[in-house]
PDB file of C-alpha atoms in Angstrom:
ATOM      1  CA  UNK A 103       0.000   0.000   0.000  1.00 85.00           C
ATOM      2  CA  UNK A 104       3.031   2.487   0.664  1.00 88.00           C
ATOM      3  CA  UNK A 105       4.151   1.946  -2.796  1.00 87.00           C
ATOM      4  CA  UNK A 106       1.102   2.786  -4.422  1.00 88.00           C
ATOM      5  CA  UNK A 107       0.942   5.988  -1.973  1.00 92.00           C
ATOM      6  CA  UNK A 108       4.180   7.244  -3.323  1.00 91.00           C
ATOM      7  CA  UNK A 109       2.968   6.579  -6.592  1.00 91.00           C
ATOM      8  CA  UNK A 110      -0.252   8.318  -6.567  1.00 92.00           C
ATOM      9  CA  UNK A 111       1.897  11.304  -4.647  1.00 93.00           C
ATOM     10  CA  UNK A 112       4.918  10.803  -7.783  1.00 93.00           C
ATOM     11  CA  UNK A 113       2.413  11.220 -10.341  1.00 92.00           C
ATOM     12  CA  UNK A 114       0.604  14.338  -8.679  1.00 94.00           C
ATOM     13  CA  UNK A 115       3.832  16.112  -8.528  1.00 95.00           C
ATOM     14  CA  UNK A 116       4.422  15.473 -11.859  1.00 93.00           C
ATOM     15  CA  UNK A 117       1.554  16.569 -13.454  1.00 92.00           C
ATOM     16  CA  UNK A 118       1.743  19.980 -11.290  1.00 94.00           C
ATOM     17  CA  UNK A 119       4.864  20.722 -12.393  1.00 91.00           C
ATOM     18  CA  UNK A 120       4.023  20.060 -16.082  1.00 93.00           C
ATOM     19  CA  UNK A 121       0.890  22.506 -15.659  1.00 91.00           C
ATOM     20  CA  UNK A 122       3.476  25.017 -14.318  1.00 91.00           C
ATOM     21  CA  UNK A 123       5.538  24.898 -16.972  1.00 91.00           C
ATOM     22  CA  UNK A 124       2.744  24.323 -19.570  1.00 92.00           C
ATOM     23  CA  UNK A 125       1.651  28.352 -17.949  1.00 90.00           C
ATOM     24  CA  UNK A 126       5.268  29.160 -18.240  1.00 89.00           C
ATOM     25  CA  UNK A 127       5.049  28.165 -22.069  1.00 88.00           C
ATOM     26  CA  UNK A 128       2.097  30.034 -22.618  1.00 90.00           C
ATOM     27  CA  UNK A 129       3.008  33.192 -21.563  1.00 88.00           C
ATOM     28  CA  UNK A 130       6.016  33.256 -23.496  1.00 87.00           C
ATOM     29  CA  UNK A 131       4.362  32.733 -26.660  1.00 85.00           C
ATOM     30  CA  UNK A 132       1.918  35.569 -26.139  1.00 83.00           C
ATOM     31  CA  UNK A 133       4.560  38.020 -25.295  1.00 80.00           C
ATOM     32  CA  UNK A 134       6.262  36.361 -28.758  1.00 76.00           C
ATOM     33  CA  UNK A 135       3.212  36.905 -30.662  1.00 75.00           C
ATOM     34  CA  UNK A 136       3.053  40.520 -29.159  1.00 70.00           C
ATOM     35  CA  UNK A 137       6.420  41.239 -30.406  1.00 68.00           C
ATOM     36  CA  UNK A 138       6.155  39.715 -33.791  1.00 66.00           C
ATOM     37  CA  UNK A 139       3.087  41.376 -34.388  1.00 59.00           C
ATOM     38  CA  UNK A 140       4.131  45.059 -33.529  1.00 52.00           C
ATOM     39  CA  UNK A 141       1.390  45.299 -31.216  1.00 46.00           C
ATOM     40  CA  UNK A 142       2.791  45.984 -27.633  1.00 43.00           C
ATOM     41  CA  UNK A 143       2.141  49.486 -27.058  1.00 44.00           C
ATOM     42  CA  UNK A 144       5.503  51.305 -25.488  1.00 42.00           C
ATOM     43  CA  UNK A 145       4.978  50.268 -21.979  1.00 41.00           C
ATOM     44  CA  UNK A 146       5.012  46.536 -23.155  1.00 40.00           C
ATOM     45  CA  UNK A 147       1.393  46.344 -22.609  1.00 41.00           C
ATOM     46  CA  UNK A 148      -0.932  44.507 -25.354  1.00 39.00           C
ATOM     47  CA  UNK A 149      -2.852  48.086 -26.662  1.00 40.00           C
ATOM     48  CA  UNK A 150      -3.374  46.650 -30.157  1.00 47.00           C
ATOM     49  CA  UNK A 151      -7.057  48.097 -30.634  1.00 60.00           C
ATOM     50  CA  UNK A 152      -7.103  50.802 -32.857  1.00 71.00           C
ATOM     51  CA  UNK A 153      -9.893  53.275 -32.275  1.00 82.00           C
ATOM     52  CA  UNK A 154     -12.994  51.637 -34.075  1.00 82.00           C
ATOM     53  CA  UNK A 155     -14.645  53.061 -36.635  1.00 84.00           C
ATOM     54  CA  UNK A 156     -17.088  56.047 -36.305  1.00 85.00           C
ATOM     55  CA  UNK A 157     -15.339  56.566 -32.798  1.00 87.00           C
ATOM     56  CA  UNK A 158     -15.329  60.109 -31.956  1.00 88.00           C
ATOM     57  CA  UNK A 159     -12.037  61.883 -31.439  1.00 89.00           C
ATOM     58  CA  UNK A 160     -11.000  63.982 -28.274  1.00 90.00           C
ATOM     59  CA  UNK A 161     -10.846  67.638 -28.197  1.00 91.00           C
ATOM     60  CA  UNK A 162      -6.581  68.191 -28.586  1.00 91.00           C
ATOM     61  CA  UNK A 163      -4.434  71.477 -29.186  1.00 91.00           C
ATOM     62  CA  UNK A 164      -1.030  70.510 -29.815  1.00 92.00           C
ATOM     63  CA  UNK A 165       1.658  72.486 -32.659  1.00 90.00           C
ATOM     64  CA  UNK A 166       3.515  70.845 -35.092  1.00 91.00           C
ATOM     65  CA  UNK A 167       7.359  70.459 -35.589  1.00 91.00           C
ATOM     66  CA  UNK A 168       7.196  73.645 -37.655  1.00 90.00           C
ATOM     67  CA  UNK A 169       5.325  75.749 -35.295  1.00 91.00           C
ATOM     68  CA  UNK A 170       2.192  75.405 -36.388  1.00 91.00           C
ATOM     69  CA  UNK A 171      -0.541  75.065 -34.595  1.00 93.00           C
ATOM     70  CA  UNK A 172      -2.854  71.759 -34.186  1.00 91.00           C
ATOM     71  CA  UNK A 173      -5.865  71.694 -33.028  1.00 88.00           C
ATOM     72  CA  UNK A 174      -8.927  69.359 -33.278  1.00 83.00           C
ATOM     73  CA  UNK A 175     -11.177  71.563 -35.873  1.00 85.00           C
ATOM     74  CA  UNK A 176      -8.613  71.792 -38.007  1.00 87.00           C
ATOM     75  CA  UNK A 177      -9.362  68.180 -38.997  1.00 84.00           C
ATOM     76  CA  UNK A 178     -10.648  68.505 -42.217  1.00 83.00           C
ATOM     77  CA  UNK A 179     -12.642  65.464 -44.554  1.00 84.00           C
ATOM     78  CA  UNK A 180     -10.915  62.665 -45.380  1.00 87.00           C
ATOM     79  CA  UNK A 181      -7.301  63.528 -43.290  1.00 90.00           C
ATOM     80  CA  UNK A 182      -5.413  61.239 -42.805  1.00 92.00           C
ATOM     81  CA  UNK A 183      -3.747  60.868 -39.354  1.00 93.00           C
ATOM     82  CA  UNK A 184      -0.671  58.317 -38.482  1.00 93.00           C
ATOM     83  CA  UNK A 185       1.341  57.130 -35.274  1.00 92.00           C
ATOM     84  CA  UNK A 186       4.791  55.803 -35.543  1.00 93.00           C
ATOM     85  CA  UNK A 187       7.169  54.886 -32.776  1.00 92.00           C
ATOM     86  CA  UNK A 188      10.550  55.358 -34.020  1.00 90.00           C
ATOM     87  CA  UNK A 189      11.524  52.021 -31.865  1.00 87.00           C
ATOM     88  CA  UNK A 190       9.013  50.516 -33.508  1.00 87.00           C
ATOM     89  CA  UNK A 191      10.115  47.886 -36.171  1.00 90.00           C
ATOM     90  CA  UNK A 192       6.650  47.024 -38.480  1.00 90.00           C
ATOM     91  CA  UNK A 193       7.037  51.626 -38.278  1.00 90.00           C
ATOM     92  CA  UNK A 194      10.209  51.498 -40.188  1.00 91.00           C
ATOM     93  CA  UNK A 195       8.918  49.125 -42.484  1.00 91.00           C
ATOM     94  CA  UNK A 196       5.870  51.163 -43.259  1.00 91.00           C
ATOM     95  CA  UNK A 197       6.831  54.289 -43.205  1.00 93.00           C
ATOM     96  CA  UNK A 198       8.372  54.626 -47.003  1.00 93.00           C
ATOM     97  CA  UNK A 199       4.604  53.026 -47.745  1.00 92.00           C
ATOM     98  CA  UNK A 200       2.475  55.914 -45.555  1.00 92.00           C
ATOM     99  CA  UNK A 201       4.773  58.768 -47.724  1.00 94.00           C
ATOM    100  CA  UNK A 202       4.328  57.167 -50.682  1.00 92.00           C
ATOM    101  CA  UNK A 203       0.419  56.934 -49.941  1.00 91.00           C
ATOM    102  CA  UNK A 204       0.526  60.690 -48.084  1.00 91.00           C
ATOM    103  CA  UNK A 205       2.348  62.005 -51.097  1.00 91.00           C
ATOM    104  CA  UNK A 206      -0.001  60.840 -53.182  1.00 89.00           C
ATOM    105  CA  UNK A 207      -3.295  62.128 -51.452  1.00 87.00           C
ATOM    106  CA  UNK A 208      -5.284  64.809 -53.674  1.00 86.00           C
ATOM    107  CA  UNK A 209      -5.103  67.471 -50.286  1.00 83.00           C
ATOM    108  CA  UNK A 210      -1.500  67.093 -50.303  1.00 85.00           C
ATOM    109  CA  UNK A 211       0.275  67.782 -46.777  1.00 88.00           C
ATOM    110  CA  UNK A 212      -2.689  69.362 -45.594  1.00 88.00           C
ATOM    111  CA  UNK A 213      -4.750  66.486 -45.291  1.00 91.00           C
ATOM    112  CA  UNK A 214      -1.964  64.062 -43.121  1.00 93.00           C
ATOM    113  CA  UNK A 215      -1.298  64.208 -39.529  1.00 93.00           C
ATOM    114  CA  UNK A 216       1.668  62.054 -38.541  1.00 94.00           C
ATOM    115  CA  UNK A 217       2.376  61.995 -34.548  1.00 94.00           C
ATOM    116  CA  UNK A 218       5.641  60.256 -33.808  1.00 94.00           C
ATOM    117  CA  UNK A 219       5.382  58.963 -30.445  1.00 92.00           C
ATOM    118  CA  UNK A 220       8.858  58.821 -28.350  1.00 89.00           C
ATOM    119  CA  UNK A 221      12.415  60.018 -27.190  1.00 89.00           C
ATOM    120  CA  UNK A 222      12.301  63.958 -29.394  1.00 87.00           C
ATOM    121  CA  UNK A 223      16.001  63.003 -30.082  1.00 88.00           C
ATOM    122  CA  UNK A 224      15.191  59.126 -31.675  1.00 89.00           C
ATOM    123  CA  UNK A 225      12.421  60.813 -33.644  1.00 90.00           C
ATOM    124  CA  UNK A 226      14.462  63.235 -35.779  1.00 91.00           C
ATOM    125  CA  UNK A 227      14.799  60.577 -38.766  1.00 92.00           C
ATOM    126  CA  UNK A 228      10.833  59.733 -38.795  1.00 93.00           C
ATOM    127  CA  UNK A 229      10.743  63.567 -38.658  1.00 93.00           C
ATOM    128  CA  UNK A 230      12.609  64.144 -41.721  1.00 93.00           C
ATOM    129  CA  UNK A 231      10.937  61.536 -44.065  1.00 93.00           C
ATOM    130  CA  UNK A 232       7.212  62.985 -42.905  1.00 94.00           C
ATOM    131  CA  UNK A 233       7.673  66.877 -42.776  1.00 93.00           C
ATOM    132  CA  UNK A 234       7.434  66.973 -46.422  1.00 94.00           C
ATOM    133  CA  UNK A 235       4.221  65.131 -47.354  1.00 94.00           C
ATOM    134  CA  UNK A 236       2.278  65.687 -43.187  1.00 93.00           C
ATOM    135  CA  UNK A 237       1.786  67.794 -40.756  1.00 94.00           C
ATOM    136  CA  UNK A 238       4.490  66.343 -37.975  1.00 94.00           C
ATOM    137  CA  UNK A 239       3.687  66.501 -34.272  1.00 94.00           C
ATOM    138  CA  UNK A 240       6.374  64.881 -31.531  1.00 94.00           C
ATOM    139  CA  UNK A 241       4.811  63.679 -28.467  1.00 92.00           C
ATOM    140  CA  UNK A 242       6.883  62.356 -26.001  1.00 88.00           C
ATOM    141  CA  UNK A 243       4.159  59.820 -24.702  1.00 83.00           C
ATOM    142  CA  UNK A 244       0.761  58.040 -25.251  1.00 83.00           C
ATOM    143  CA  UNK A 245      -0.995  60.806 -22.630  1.00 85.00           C
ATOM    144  CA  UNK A 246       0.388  63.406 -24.692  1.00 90.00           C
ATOM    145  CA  UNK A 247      -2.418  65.687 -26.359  1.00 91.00           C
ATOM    146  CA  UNK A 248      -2.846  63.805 -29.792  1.00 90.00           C
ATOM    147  CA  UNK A 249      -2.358  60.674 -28.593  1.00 89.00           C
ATOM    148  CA  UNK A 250      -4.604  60.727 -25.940  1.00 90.00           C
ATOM    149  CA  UNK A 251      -7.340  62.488 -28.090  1.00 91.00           C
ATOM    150  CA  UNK A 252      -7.078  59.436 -30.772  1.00 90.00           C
ATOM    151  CA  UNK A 253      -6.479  56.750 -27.859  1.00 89.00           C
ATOM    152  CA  UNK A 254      -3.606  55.182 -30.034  1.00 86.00           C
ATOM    153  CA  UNK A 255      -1.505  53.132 -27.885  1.00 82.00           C
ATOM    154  CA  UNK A 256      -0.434  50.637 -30.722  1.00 84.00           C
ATOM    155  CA  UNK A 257       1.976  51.756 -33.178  1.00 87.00           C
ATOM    156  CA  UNK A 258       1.837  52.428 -35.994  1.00 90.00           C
ATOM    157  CA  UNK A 259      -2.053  53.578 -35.973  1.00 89.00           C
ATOM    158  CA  UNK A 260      -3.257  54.602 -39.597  1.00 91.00           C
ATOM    159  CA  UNK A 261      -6.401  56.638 -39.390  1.00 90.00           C
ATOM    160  CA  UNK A 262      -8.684  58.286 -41.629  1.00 91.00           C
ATOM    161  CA  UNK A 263     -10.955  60.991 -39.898  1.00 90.00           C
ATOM    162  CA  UNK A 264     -13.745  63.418 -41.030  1.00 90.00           C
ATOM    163  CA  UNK A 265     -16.146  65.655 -39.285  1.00 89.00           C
ATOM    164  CA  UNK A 266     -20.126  64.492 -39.568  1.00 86.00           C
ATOM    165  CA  UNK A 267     -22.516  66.873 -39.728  1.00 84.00           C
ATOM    166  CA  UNK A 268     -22.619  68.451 -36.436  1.00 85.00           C
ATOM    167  CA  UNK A 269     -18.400  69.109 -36.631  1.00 83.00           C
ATOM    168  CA  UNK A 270     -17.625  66.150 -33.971  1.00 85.00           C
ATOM    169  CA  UNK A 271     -14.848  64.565 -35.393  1.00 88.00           C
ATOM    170  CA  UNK A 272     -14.700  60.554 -35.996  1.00 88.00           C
ATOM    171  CA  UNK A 273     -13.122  57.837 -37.393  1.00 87.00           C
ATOM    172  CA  UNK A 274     -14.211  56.989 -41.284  1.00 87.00           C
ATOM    173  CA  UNK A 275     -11.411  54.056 -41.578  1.00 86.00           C
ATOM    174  CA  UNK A 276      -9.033  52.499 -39.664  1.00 81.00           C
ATOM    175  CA  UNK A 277      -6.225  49.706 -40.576  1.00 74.00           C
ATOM    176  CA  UNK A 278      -6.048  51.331 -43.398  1.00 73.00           C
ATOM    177  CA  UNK A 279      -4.007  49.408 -46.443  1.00 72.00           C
ATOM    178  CA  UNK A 280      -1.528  51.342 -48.062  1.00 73.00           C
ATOM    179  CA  UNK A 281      -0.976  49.473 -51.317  1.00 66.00           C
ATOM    180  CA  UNK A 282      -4.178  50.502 -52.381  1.00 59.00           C
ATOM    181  CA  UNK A 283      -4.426  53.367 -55.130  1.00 53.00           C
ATOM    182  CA  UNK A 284      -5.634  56.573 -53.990  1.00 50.00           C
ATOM    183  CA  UNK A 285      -8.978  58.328 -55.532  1.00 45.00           C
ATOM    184  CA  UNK A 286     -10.503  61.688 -54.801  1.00 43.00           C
ATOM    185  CA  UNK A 287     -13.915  61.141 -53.324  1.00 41.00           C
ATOM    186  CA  UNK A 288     -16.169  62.424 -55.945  1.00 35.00           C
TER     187      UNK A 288
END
């Protein structure tokens, strides 16, 4: 009867520590699949909803990198807004895609917003390759202004907002594809 004790004990041991590391296993892979992904917002933390469509956007005042000044009813139709990271890997790889696509838009600079979201200093490069086709705003954090008013804590965020009929501000698309031709709405 001992034996069969210590067997029944063995065996319950076992299977606890295979559930622990089964957990263990787990966890890793979802911080993987974070990473791979380009989801984890800068704190790490899974943020990977982008604001939904027809989502109304907060009141902000902010000024861009050239002085001017931001604010939120100077969103026109159809504009465009972007968040990069610049330690953000899928944001270097789409960033040559979002000028191409910005460049290409029938409002011209006027009609992109593109917030780059970190260290003013590691930013400078994203800042140089969007100045000339967006509007470029450097916020230091995702509780800055334009962040916060767009509740982007995933990076990069591609947005496209217009104002409905009463002026409030919303979202009109969002994961937007940037392969795809761009048309003047007619």
């Amino acid at each position: 009867m001992a034996f069969l004790i210590a067997a029944v004990v063995f065996v319950g041991t076992l299977c606890t520590l295979d559930l622990v590391l089964t957990l263990g296993v787990i966890k890793r892979l979802r911080e993987h699949s974070e990473q791979l992904s380009g989801a984890s917002g800068p704190g790490g933390r899974f943020d990977a909803l982008d604001p939904a469509v027809g989502e109304e956007v907060g009141e902000f005042a902010t000024a861009t990198v050239d002085g001017e000044r931001l604010t939120h009813g100077m969103l026109a139709a159809d504009t465009l807004v972007a968040f990069f990271a610049p330690g953000c890997r899928p944001c270097r790889e789409k960033l040559p895609a979002f000028v191409d696509h910005a460049r290409a838009l029938p409002g011209g600079r006027a009609q992109v917003v593109a917030a780059v979201v970190g260290d003013p200093a590691e930013s400078a490069a994203f800042v140089a390759e969007l100045s000339p086709v967006a509007r470029v705003v450097v916020e230091e954090g995702p509780d800055a202004p334009l962040s916060a008013a767009f509740r982007a804590r995933s990076y990069p965020t591609l947005l496209r907002v217009s104002p409905d009929a009463d002026g409030t501000v919303r979202v009109t698309a969002n994961r937007m594809a940037l392969d795809r031709p761009v048309t003047a709405a007619r």
